[in-house]
Every structure is written in C-alpha cells, then in structure tokens.
Amino acid sequence: MSQEHISTGPADRGDEVRSRLPESKRLGFWSNTFILWGLVLTVSSLLVGGLVGSQLSFKEAMLVIAMAGVFNSVIAILIGIIGARTGYTSAMLFRYSYGNWGVVLPNFILSITTVVWFAVILNLTRDATVGIMVITQESAFAYWGITFLMAVVFLVPAYKTMKWIAYVDYLAVPAIVIILIITIWGALDIGGGLKAIIARAPLQSASALVVFTSAAGGWLHANTVISDFTRFYKNGKQAAIGLFLTYGVLMVLQYVGATLGALATGEWNIFLIMDRFGLLHVSFFAIFLGSWSTAMAAIYFGANMMAAPPIPEYKNEETNRKLVLLISWALALFFSWYGPDQIFNFFLQFLSWLIGPIAVTVMIDYWLFPERKILYEGKDGSPDMKINPAAFLAWITGFLIGYFSQRFFISLINGMVVAGFIYYGWMRIALNRKTTPESQLRNLFTKKIPDPVSLEEPLNPQH
C-alpha cells in the first residue's frame, strides 16, 4: 500500500508534512528565499562567526569561513533540489535511504538536535533580555516567566503554517542585515580599522580544521532538513539560486561580520559584542527578531521530522503536526532548563558527527543511483525497504570515525567520506544484482542449512 496520505479535505492538510506538497501551495521565489534568509541571517550565524573569530587569527578565520561557505552551499543545494522536485519534507525523503521503519533513526536524531537548537537560541536571547532588564536568576518568577513568554512567541508562527513564518521573516531579514552592518561598522570603529584588528588579533587557540567542523556543523543540521523549506519552490533551479544566495553569500558575510566583532572585542556572543559597542539596547529588537526567525524555523522542521510515518497519525496530518510540535516545544523548555548553550562549541561539533553521515547518505541515494530516482519522483511514493542495513552501517561507522578522528584532518569530512563509501558500495552491489541490502541480509540469515549427511548411509555420488 502506498505511504501517501489521503486527506479528508484541504483544511486538514495544512503544510502537508505526510504527503507531497501540491503545486497550488508552492510559494514565489522571493517569498521562499526570504524564508531561507530568515533561517540563516540570524543570531545563530553571528554566534558561529563569533566562535571562529575568538579562536583563530584573521587569516585562518577567513579561510575557514570560505571553506564553510562552499561546503554548506553544496550540501544545501544537493539536498534542497530533491525537496523542490519531489515536494516531500526531509522526513519523507529519508524513508528511501533508511527504509519505512528505519527512518525513525535520522528523524529522531534530527528532531532532538533541533529541539536543543531551539533551547540554545531561547536561552541566549533570554539572557540578553534579563540583562537589559537587570533581572537575575534569584528573581525566579520573573526570570522563568520571561523564558516561557519568549518561548510562546517563538512557537506561534511555527504552529500556524509556513506563510506565518514568512511574515516574521519579512521583518527579521532587514533587521538582521542592519545588525550585520552595525557589527562590521562597530568592529572597525572600536578596533581602529581593519589593519589594527588584524594586527591585534589574538594568537590562534584552536586548530583551523577543528573550528571548520564547528563552522560547517553549525549549518549542516539545517542543510540536511532544508527540503522542508525548498519544497515550497516551484522548481529545482529556483531552489539552487535561492540556496546559493543564502549560504554562499549572506551566510558568509554574516560569518565575516561576527568574526570581525569577535576579534575587535574578544567576545563570541553577539549580544556581548553589541554590549561592548554600547549598542545592545539599540540593536536588541533586531537581534530578537533574528532569534525568533531561527527558533520558529527550528521547531517547525523538528516537529515535521517526528510527525511523519511510521509515527501514527492523530485525526489528520495537520492536527498531527501541531500535536507533535507542542510536544517538541515542551521538550525544548525542558532542555532550556539545563542550559545547552553552556556547551555550544562542543554541541556544534557533535552535530556534525551525528548528521554528516545522514546527509551524505541522502545525497548519494538520489544523485548517484539514477534507478532509485523513480522511487522519489514516482506517483506511488513507496520506499522499497522497511529497514536499509546499508544506511545504518554507514551512519554508525561514519559517526564513530568522525568522533574518534578529531586529531586527524577534518573529523566532519572523515565521517562523511567513510559513510559515503560504505553506503555507495553496498547499494551498488545490491542494485547490480537487482535486489536490496535488506533482502540480502534477510536471505543470509534465513537461508536453509542442508541436513547433515549420515555416516551410516552410502554417499550419493550425484551429490
């Protein structure tokens, strides 16, 4: 039976997270691109750029930023085009490489890490807010009351539909562009110009290769689930152009601006950087909009991951999406209590080890196996496996290689390359034999073992 969901009516479907998005619900190029800009032109990019500038010299920082820009652009475009062509969310696409039931693994990993992202952004924005209002944790009611109120504000557009997310981004994108300009101007002003900033830049305190893993890993998560957004483009060409402008241009500029701010002030947190500029109060509203645009997008696609099959459907797919969204939001508040922002740098690296193998598996499955594109783009929409052991072996090996190779080259790339070789090799062998890794493994364990020959009976020469 097809995995496509048959809805009872248009009102039940909303953003259609369990079925293909129809052409009638696609958005215009600029509307969709503004949503992507709202995702990337946010406090998250400024935070990652600040980390780069606080650990590397200017030359190494610019090299890492350029590498991260190329890496993120390529990953986002290769995965984003799939979403535009198929109309599927990322969770629905992952079924083809991981299987109808196996998809629970990548969906769970990406949904949980997304919820943690929400908590990180919430806490950083909350800390700036209570700092301005001179509220301490001792004032528990006010402190956590502001946290809860801010979390509700971040939730509302995601609870509605993608169009509501776009409405916030129409305000957030210009505001963050202004912050980017202020950051660069403030850094040059307080630092005495570009040459002075470069001359006074602190000594390199971390490996450029390790910092690249953080810089690239900071957006690898969003790139892997970017289909949730690019499926609203009318075609793959629009998606590719929009993603290049987003990751290849605007993300890089924001990394550069935050790096300059970090080099000039010695701070990595954009709120602290603005405070050093004496502009925190002036710029706070714009930064708040940036946090809002990132957080609502994060919780939106995090809920989409766990609202897809094989998770049971409650009433209809839109009601199901909203229910899962509320559960994810409550979980984010739980993580907020424990302060994941305190381990932000390690969190970025850990994301890359977890998610890199998932991203490379999805790209290989669609782009290097033309015979499998029929599954993605066919009307039936049914994957050919319940659990794909090739994807699971690739993921666990890629994760372990990434984690244990931190002192060798780039751990993120190490894990992705190994995972890619394993997945491609096993899948290629299976496809050449007109079968699947799942069938191969099942046949291996269910193959009938012949009865032992009795020594008391003469051997049959025909045997």
JSON list of C-alpha atoms in Angstrom, two decimals, residues 118 121-130 133 143-157 271 284 288 291-292 295 329 333:
[
{"chain": "A", "resi": 118, "resn": "PHE", "atom": "CA", "xyz": [15.64, 25.92, 19.98]},
{"chain": "A", "resi": 121, "resn": "ILE", "atom": "CA", "xyz": [18.66, 30.22, 20.98]},
{"chain": "A", "resi": 122, "resn": "LEU", "atom": "CA", "xyz": [15.96, 30.73, 23.60]},
{"chain": "A", "resi": 123, "resn": "ASN", "atom": "CA", "xyz": [18.48, 30.82, 26.44]},
{"chain": "A", "resi": 124, "resn": "LEU", "atom": "CA", "xyz": [20.90, 33.19, 24.71]},
{"chain": "A", "resi": 125, "resn": "THR", "atom": "CA", "xyz": [18.09, 35.60, 23.83]},
{"chain": "A", "resi": 126, "resn": "ARG", "atom": "CA", "xyz": [16.60, 35.31, 27.32]},
{"chain": "A", "resi": 127, "resn": "ASP", "atom": "CA", "xyz": [19.96, 36.07, 28.93]},
{"chain": "A", "resi": 128, "resn": "ALA", "atom": "CA", "xyz": [20.28, 39.27, 26.89]},
{"chain": "A", "resi": 129, "resn": "THR", "atom": "CA", "xyz": [16.71, 40.26, 27.77]},
{"chain": "A", "resi": 130, "resn": "VAL", "atom": "CA", "xyz": [17.05, 39.79, 31.53]},
{"chain": "A", "resi": 133, "resn": "MET", "atom": "CA", "xyz": [16.03, 44.45, 32.42]},
{"chain": "A", "resi": 143, "resn": "TYR", "atom": "CA", "xyz": [13.39, 35.03, 35.10]},
{"chain": "A", "resi": 144, "resn": "TRP", "atom": "CA", "xyz": [11.49, 31.91, 34.08]},
{"chain": "A", "resi": 145, "resn": "GLY", "atom": "CA", "xyz": [8.35, 33.88, 33.28]},
{"chain": "A", "resi": 146, "resn": "ILE", "atom": "CA", "xyz": [10.27, 35.77, 30.60]},
{"chain": "A", "resi": 147, "resn": "THR", "atom": "CA", "xyz": [11.73, 32.50, 29.35]},
{"chain": "A", "resi": 148, "resn": "PHE", "atom": "CA", "xyz": [8.26, 30.97, 28.99]},
{"chain": "A", "resi": 149, "resn": "LEU", "atom": "CA", "xyz": [6.75, 34.07, 27.36]},
{"chain": "A", "resi": 150, "resn": "MET", "atom": "CA", "xyz": [9.59, 34.24, 24.85]},
{"chain": "A", "resi": 151, "resn": "ALA", "atom": "CA", "xyz": [9.20, 30.53, 24.08]},
{"chain": "A", "resi": 152, "resn": "VAL", "atom": "CA", "xyz": [5.50, 31.06, 23.33]},
{"chain": "A", "resi": 153, "resn": "VAL", "atom": "CA", "xyz": [6.30, 33.93, 20.96]},
{"chain": "A", "resi": 154, "resn": "PHE", "atom": "CA", "xyz": [8.88, 31.77, 19.17]},
{"chain": "A", "resi": 155, "resn": "LEU", "atom": "CA", "xyz": [6.31, 28.95, 18.85]},
{"chain": "A", "resi": 156, "resn": "VAL", "atom": "CA", "xyz": [3.24, 30.70, 17.41]},
{"chain": "A", "resi": 157, "resn": "PRO", "atom": "CA", "xyz": [4.25, 31.15, 13.71]},
{"chain": "A", "resi": 271, "resn": "PHE", "atom": "CA", "xyz": [24.75, 40.09, 22.48]},
{"chain": "A", "resi": 284, "resn": "PHE", "atom": "CA", "xyz": [18.26, 44.30, 20.77]},
{"chain": "A", "resi": 288, "resn": "PHE", "atom": "CA", "xyz": [15.41, 39.37, 18.96]},
{"chain": "A", "resi": 291, "resn": "SER", "atom": "CA", "xyz": [16.40, 34.75, 17.22]},
{"chain": "A", "resi": 292, "resn": "TRP", "atom": "CA", "xyz": [12.67, 34.45, 16.57]},
{"chain": "A", "resi": 295, "resn": "ALA", "atom": "CA", "xyz": [13.89, 29.36, 16.63]},
{"chain": "A", "resi": 329, "resn": "TRP", "atom": "CA", "xyz": [8.22, 22.64, 22.25]},
{"chain": "A", "resi": 333, "resn": "LEU", "atom": "CA", "xyz": [11.66, 24.02, 27.50]}
]
